[in-house]
CSV table of C-alpha atoms in Angstrom, one decimal:
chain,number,residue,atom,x,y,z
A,1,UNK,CA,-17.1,17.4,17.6
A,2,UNK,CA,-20.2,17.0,15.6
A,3,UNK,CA,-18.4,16.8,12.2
A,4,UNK,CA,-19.8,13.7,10.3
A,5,UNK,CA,-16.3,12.8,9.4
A,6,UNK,CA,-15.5,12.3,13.0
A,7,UNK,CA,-18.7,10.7,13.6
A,8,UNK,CA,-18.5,8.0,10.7
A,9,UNK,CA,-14.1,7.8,12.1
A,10,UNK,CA,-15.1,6.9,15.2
A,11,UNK,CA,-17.7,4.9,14.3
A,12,UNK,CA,-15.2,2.6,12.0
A,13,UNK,CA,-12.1,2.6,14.6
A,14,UNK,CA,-15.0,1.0,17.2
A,15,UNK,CA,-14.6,-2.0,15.0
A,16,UNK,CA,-11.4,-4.3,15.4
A,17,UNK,CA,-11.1,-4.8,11.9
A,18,UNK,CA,-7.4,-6.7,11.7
A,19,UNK,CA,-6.7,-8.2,8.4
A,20,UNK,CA,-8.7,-10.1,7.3
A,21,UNK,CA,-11.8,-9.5,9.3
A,22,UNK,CA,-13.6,-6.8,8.4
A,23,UNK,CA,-16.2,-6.3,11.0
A,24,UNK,CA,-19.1,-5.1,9.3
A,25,UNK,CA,-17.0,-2.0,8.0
A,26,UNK,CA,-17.8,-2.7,4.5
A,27,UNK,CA,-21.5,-3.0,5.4
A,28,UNK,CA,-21.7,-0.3,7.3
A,29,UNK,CA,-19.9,2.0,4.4
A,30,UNK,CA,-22.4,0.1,1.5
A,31,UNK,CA,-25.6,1.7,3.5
A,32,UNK,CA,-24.3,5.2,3.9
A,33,UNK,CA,-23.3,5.6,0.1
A,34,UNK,CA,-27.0,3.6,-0.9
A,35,UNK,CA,-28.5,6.3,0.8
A,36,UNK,CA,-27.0,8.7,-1.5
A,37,UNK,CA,-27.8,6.9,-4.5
A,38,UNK,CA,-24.9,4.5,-5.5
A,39,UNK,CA,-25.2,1.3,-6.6
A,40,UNK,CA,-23.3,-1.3,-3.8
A,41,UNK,CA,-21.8,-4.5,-5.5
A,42,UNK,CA,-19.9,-6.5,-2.1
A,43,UNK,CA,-17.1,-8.7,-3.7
A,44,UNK,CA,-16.1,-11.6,-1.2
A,45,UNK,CA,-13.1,-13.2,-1.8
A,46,UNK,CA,-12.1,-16.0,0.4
A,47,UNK,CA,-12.1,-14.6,4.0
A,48,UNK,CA,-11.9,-10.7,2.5
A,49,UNK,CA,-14.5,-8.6,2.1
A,50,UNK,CA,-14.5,-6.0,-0.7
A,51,UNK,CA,-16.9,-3.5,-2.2
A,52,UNK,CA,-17.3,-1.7,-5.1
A,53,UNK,CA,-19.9,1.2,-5.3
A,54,UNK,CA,-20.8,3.2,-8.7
A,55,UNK,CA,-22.8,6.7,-8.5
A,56,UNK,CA,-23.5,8.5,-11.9
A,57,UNK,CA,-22.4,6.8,-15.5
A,58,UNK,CA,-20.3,6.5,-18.4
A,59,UNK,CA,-16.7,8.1,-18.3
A,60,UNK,CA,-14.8,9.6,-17.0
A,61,UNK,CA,-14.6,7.5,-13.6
A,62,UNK,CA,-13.3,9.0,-11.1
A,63,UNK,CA,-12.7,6.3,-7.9
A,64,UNK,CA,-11.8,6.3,-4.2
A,65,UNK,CA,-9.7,3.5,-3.1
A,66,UNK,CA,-8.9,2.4,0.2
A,67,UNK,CA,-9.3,-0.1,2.9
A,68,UNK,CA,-10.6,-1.0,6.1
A,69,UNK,CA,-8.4,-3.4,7.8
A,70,UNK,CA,-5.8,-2.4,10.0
A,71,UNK,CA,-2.7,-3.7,11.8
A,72,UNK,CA,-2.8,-5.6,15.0
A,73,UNK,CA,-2.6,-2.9,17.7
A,74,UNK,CA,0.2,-4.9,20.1
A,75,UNK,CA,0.8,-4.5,23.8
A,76,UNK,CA,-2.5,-3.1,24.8
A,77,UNK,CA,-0.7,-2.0,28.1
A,78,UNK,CA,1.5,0.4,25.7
A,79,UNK,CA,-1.9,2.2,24.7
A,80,UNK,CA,-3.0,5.5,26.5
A,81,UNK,CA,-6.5,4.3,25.4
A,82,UNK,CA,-7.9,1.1,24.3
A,83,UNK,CA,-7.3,0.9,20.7
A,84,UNK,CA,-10.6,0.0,19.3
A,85,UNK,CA,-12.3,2.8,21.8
A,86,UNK,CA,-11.8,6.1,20.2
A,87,UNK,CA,-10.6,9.0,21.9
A,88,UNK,CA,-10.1,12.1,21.3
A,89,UNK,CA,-7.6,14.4,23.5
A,90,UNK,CA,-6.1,17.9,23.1
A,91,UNK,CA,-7.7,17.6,19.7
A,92,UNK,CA,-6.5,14.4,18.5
A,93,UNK,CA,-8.5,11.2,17.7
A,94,UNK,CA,-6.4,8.3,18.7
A,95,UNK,CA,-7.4,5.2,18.1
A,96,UNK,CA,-6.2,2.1,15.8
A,97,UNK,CA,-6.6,2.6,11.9
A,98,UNK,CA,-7.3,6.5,12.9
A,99,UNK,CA,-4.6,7.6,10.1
A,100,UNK,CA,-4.2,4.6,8.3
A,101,UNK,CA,-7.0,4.6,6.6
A,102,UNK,CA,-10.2,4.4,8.3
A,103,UNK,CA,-9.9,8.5,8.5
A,104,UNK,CA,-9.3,9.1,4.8
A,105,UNK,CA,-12.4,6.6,4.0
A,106,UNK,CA,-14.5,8.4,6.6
A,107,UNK,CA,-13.4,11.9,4.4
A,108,UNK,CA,-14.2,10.1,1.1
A,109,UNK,CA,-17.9,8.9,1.8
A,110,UNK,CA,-19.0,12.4,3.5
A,111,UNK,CA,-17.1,14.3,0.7
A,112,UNK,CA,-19.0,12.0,-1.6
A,113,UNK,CA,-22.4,12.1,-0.1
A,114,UNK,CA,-22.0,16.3,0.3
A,115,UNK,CA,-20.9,15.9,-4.1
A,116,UNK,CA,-24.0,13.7,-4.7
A,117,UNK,CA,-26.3,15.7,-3.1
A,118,UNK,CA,-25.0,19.1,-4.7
A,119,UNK,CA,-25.2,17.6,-8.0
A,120,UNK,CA,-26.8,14.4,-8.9
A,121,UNK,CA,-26.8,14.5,-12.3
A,122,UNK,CA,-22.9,15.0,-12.2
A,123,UNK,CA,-20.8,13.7,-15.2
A,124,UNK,CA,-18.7,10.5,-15.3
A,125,UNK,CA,-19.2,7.4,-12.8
A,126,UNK,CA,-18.4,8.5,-9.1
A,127,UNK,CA,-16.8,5.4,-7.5
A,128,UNK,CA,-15.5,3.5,-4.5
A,129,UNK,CA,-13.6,0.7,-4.5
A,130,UNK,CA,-13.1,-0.4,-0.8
A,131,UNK,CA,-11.2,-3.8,0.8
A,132,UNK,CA,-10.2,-5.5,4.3
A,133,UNK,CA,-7.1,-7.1,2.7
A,134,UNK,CA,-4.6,-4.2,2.3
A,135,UNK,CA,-2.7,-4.6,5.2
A,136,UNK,CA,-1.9,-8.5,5.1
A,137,UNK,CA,-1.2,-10.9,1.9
A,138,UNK,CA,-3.2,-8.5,-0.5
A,139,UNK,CA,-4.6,-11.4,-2.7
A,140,UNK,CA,-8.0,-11.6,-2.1
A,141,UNK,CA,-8.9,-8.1,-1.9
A,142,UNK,CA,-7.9,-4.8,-4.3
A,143,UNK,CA,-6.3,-7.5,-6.8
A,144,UNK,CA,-9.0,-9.3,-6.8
A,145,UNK,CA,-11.5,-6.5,-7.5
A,146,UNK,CA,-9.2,-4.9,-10.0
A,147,UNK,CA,-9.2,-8.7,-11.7
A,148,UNK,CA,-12.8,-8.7,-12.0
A,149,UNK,CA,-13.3,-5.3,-13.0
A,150,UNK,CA,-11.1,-6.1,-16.2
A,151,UNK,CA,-13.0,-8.8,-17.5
A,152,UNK,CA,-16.0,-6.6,-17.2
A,153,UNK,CA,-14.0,-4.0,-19.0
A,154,UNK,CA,-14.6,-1.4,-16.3
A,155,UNK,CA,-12.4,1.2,-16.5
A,156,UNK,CA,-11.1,3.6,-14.2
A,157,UNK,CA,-9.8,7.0,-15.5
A,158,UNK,CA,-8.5,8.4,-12.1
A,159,UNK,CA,-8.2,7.1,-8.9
A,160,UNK,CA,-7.4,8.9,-5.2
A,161,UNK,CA,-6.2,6.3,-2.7
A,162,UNK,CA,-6.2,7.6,0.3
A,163,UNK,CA,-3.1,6.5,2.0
A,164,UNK,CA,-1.3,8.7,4.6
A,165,UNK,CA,1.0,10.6,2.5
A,166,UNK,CA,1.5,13.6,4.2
A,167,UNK,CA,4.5,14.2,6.3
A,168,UNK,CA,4.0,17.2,9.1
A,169,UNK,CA,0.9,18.9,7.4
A,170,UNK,CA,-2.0,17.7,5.6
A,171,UNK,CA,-1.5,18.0,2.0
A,172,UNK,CA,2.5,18.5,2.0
A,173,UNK,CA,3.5,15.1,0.2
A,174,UNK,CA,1.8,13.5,-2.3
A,175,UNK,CA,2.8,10.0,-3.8
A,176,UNK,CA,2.2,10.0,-7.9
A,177,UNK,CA,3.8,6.7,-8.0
A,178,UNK,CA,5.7,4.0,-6.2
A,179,UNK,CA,8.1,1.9,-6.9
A,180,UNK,CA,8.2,-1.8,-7.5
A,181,UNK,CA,8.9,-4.7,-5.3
A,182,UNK,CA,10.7,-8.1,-6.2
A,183,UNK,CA,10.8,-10.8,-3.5
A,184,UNK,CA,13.2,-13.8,-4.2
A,185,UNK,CA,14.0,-16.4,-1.9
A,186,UNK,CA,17.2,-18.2,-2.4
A,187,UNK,CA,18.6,-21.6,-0.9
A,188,UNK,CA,22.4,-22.1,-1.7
A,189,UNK,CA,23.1,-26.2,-1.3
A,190,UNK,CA,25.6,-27.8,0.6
A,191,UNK,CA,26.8,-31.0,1.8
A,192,UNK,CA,26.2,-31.7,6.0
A,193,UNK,CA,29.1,-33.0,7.5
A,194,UNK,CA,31.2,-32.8,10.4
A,195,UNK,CA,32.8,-29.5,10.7
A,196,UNK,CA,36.4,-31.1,11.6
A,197,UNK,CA,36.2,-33.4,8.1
A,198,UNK,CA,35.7,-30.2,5.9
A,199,UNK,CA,36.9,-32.2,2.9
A,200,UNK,CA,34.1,-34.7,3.6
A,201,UNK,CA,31.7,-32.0,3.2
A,202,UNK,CA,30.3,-28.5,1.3
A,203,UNK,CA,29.2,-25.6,3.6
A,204,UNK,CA,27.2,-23.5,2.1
A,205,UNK,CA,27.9,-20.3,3.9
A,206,UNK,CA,31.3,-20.2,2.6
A,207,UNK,CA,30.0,-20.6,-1.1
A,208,UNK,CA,27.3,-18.3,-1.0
A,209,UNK,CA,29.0,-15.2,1.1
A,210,UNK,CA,31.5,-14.8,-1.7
A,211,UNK,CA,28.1,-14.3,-4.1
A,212,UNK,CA,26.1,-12.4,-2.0
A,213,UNK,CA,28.9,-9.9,-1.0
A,214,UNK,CA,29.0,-9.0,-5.0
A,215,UNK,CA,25.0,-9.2,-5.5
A,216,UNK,CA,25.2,-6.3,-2.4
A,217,UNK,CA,27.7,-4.5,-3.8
A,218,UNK,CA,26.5,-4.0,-7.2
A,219,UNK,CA,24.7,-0.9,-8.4
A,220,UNK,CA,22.0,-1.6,-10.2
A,221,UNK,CA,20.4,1.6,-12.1
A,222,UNK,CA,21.1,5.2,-11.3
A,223,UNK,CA,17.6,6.1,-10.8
A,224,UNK,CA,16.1,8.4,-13.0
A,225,UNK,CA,13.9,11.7,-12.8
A,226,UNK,CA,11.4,10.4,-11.2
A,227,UNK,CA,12.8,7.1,-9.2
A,228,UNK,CA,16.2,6.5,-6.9
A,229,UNK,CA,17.7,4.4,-7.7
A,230,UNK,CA,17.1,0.6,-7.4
A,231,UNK,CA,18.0,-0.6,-3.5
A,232,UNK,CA,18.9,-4.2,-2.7
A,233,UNK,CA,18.3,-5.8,0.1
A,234,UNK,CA,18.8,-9.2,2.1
A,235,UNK,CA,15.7,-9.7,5.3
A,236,UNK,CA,16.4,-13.0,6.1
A,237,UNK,CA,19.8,-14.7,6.1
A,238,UNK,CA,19.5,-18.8,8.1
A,239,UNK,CA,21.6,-21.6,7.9
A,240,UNK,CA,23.1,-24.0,10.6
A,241,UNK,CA,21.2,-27.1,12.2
A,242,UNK,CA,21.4,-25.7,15.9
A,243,UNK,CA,24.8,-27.8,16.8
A,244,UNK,CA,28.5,-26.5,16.6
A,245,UNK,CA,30.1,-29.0,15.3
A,246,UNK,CA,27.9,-29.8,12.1
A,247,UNK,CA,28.2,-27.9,8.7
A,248,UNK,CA,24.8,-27.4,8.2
A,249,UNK,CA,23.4,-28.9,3.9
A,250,UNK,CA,21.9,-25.3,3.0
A,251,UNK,CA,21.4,-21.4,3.4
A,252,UNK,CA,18.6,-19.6,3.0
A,253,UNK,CA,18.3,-15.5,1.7
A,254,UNK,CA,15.3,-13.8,1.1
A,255,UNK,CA,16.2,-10.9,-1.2
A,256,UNK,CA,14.5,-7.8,-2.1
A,257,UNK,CA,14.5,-5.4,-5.0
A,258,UNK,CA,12.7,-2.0,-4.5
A,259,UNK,CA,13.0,-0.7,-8.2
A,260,UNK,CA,11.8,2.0,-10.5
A,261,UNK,CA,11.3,2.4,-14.2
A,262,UNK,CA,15.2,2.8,-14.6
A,263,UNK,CA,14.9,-1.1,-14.3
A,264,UNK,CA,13.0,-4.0,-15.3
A,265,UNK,CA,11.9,-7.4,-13.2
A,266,UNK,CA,13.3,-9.7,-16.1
A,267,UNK,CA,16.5,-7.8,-16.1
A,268,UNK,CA,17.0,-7.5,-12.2
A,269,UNK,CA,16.4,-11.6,-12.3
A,270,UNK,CA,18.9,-12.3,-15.1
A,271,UNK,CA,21.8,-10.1,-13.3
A,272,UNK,CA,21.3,-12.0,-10.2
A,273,UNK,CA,21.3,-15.4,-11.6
A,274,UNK,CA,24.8,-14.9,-13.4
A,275,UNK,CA,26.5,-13.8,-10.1
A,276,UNK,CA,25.0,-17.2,-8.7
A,277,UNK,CA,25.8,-19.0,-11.7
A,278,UNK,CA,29.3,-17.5,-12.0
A,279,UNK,CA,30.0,-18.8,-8.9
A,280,UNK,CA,28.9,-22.3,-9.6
A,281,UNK,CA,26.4,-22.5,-6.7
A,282,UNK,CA,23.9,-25.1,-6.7
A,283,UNK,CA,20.9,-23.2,-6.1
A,284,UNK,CA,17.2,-22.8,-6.0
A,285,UNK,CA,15.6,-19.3,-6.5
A,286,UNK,CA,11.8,-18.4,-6.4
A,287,UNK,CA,10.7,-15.0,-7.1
A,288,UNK,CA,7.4,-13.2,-6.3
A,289,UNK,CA,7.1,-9.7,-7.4
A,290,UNK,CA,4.5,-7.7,-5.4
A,291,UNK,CA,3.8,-5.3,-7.7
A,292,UNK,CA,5.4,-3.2,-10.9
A,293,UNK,CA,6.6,0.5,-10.2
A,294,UNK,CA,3.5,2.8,-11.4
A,295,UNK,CA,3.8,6.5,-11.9
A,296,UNK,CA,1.5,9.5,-12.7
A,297,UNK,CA,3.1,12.7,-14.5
A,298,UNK,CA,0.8,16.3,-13.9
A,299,UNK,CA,-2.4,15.7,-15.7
A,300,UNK,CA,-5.2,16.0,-14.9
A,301,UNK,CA,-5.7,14.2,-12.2
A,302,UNK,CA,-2.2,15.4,-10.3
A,303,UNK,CA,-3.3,19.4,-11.7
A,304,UNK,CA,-7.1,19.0,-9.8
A,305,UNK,CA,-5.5,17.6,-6.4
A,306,UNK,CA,-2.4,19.6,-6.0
A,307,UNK,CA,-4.9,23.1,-6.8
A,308,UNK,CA,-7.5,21.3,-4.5
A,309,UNK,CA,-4.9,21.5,-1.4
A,310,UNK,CA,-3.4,25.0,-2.4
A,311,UNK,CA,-6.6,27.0,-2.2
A,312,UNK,CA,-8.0,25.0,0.6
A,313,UNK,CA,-5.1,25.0,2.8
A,314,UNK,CA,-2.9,27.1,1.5
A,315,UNK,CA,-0.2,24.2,1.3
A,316,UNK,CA,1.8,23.8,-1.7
A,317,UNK,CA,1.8,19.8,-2.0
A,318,UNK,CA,5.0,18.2,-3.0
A,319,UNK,CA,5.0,14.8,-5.6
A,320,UNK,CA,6.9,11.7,-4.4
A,321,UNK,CA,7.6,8.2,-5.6
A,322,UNK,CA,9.1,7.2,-2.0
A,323,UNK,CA,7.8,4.7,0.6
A,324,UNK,CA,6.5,1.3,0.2
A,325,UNK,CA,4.0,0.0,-1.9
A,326,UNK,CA,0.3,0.5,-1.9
A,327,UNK,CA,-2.6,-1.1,-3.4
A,328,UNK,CA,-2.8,1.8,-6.4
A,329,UNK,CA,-0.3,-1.2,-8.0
A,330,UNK,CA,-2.6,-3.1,-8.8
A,331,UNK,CA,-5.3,-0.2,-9.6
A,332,UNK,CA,-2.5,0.4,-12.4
A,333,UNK,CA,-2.8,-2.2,-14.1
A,334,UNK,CA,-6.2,-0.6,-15.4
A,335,UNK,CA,-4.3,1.9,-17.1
A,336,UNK,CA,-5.2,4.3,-14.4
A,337,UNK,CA,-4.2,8.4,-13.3
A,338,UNK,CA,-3.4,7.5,-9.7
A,339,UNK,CA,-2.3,9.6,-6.5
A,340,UNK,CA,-2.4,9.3,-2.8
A,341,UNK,CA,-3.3,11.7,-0.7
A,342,UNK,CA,-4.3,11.2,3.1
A,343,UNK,CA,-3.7,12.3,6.6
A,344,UNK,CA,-0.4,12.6,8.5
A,345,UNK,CA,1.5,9.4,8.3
A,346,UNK,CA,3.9,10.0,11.8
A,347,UNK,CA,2.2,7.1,14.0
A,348,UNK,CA,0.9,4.5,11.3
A,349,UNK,CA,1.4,1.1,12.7
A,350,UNK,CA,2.4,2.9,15.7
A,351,UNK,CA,1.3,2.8,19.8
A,352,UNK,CA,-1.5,5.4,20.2
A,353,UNK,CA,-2.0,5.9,16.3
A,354,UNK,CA,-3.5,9.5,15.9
A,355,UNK,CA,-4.8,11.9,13.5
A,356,UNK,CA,-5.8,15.8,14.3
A,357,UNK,CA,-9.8,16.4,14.7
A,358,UNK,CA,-9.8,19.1,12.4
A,359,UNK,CA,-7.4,17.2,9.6
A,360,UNK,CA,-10.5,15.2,9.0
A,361,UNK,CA,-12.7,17.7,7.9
A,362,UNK,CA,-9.8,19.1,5.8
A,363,UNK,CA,-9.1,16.5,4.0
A,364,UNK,CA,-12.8,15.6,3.2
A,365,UNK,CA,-13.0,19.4,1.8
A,366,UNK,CA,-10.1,18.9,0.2
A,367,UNK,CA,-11.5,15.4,-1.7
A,368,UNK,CA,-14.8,16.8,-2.6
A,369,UNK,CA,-12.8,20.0,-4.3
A,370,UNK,CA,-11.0,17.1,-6.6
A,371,UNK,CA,-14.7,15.6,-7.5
A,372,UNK,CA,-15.8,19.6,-8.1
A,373,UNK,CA,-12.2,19.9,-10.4
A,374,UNK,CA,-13.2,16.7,-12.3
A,375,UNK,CA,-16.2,15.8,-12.2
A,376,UNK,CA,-18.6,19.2,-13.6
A,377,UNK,CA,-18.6,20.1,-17.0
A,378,UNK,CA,-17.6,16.8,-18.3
């Protein structure tokens, strides 16, 4: 129960950090890795805190990524223990942001400082890039960062985000890409009248089910080696002005498209608007993509992780493109090696959100085995 990690967990669960607000995380973070000799730059953006930290010079760069805000932690009543006070039963340290991420970070600066300290005159740039807006909007925060870091033509050669990848033991799954996301919202026009003068008016549920039904149905890629293949879906699907008797002027859809290489954003757009166009539906559309699918084939960076979790813990780590997105989209954009690798992912966003005692240390072996792979002899 001494274990630094732990210590520096607990320490960061204490503070309520929900999106934006970072509660003094960041600082907190920026004075342990000053101790140990990195340089702290603290990025504000808006209501989001960020930081950037740099140990060591000149490439490669290896970075940690993460964040510090979490999730609200809902019914407190539904909590075995308060959320912001961790505890620790049976082994377990429960507590809001305990898996997701505010344990990988915790791993990340004490496998950092032990690195430093072993060898300060390491080769490369060690670095972290750390934000409270990860959880929410992401606008102000890793983007943000990533933009400034490209006018300054800062590179990043590899970067380890720690999200929770790992699906019953630490180090089983790891994600070496993720796929893109494309948000559109839709609003099909109509014509409100009284819904026993039909003729009088255009309902717009009638003209847009016929569309939507074939926009559902169609198959857009097959997938490839790395990717499924490309899912469509509909989250929000309103029309109607609250009385029975009134065909309401419009319908709105908010679409999604969770796509991988097999596919492109300009192509997914154009297939979409000839359904709606075939159909002759007066219609607005506005897209918002979230982020381009990434991916990382074995390199160097994939090689050093994957042996990092064999010979530590004997677990043979699987690669994976699956879930949702993460901020290592916009870390991409750098031209970036990237792959997450973090603690159990079973109760993220959960009721009594959780994360073994002894998967901390692990994983903080585990990350400073990567800096040892990657970072000597360089």
């Amino acid at each position: 129960m001494n274990s630094p990690t732990l210590i520096l967990a607990c320490e960061l669960i204490k503070r309520p950090s929900v999106t934006p607000d970072d509660q003094g995380c960041l600082e907190l973070l920026g004075t342990r890795l000053a101790a140990s000799g990195f340089q702290i730059e603290l990025l504000p953006f808006g209501a989001v805190s960020n930081l950037w930290a740099v140990h060591g010079s000149g490439a490669p760069v290896f970075c940690f990524a993460g964040h510090t805000d979490v999730v609200p932690p809902g019914d407190l009543a539904n909590w075995q223990s308060p959320p912001f006070e961790p505890t620790i039963r049976d082994g377990v340290l429960y507590g809001r942001g305990a898996a997701d991420m505010k344990g990988s970070v915790a791993a990340m600066v004490t496998a950092a400082e032990r690195f430093v300290a072993t060898h300060p005159a390491h080769g490369g740039t060690l670095a972290f890039l750390l934000t409270s807006d990860e959880e929410g909007v992401a606008v102000d925060g890793t983007r943000r960062v990533v933009d400034t870091l490209a006018a300054r033509q800062q590179p990043i050669t590899w970067c380890l985000v720690g999200e929770p990848s790992s699906q019953r033991r630490l180090g089983d799954l790891l994600r070496n890409g993720r796929r893109g996301s494309l948000n559109g919202r839709l609003r099909v026009h109509g014509v409100q009248g009284h819904i026993a003068y039909p003729t009088l008016a255009s309902n717009p549920i009638h003209l847009a089910l016929p569309a939507l039904t074939e926009i559902c149905a169609n198959e857009w890629d097959a997938g490839n080696e790395f990717f499924p293949p490309t899912s469509f879906q509909i989250s929000n699907l309103n029309a109607g002005t609250g009385a029975e008797n009134v065909i309401p002027p419009r319908l709105d859809a908010w679409i999604n498209f969770r796509f991988g290489t097999a596919s492109t954003v300009t192509g997914l757009q154009a297939r979409v608007t000839s359904v709606l166009e075939r159909h002759r539906l007066d219609y607005t559309l506005e897209w918002h993509l979230s982020g381009e699918p990434f991916l990382t084939p074995r390199g160097a960076l994939v090689d050093a992780v994957v042996t990092a979790i064999r010979e530590e813990n004997g677990v043979s780590a699987a690669l994976s493109t699956g879930g949702g997105t993460s901020d290592g989209r916009f870390i991409a954009k750098l031209g970036s090696e990237i792959i997450e690798l973090g603690p159990v992912n079973a109760t993220i966003h959960k009721i009594n959100e959780c994360v073994r005692v002894a998967e901390l240390d692990e994983l903080s072996t585990i990350y400073q085995s990567v800096l040892n792979r990657l970072l000597l002899d360089v």
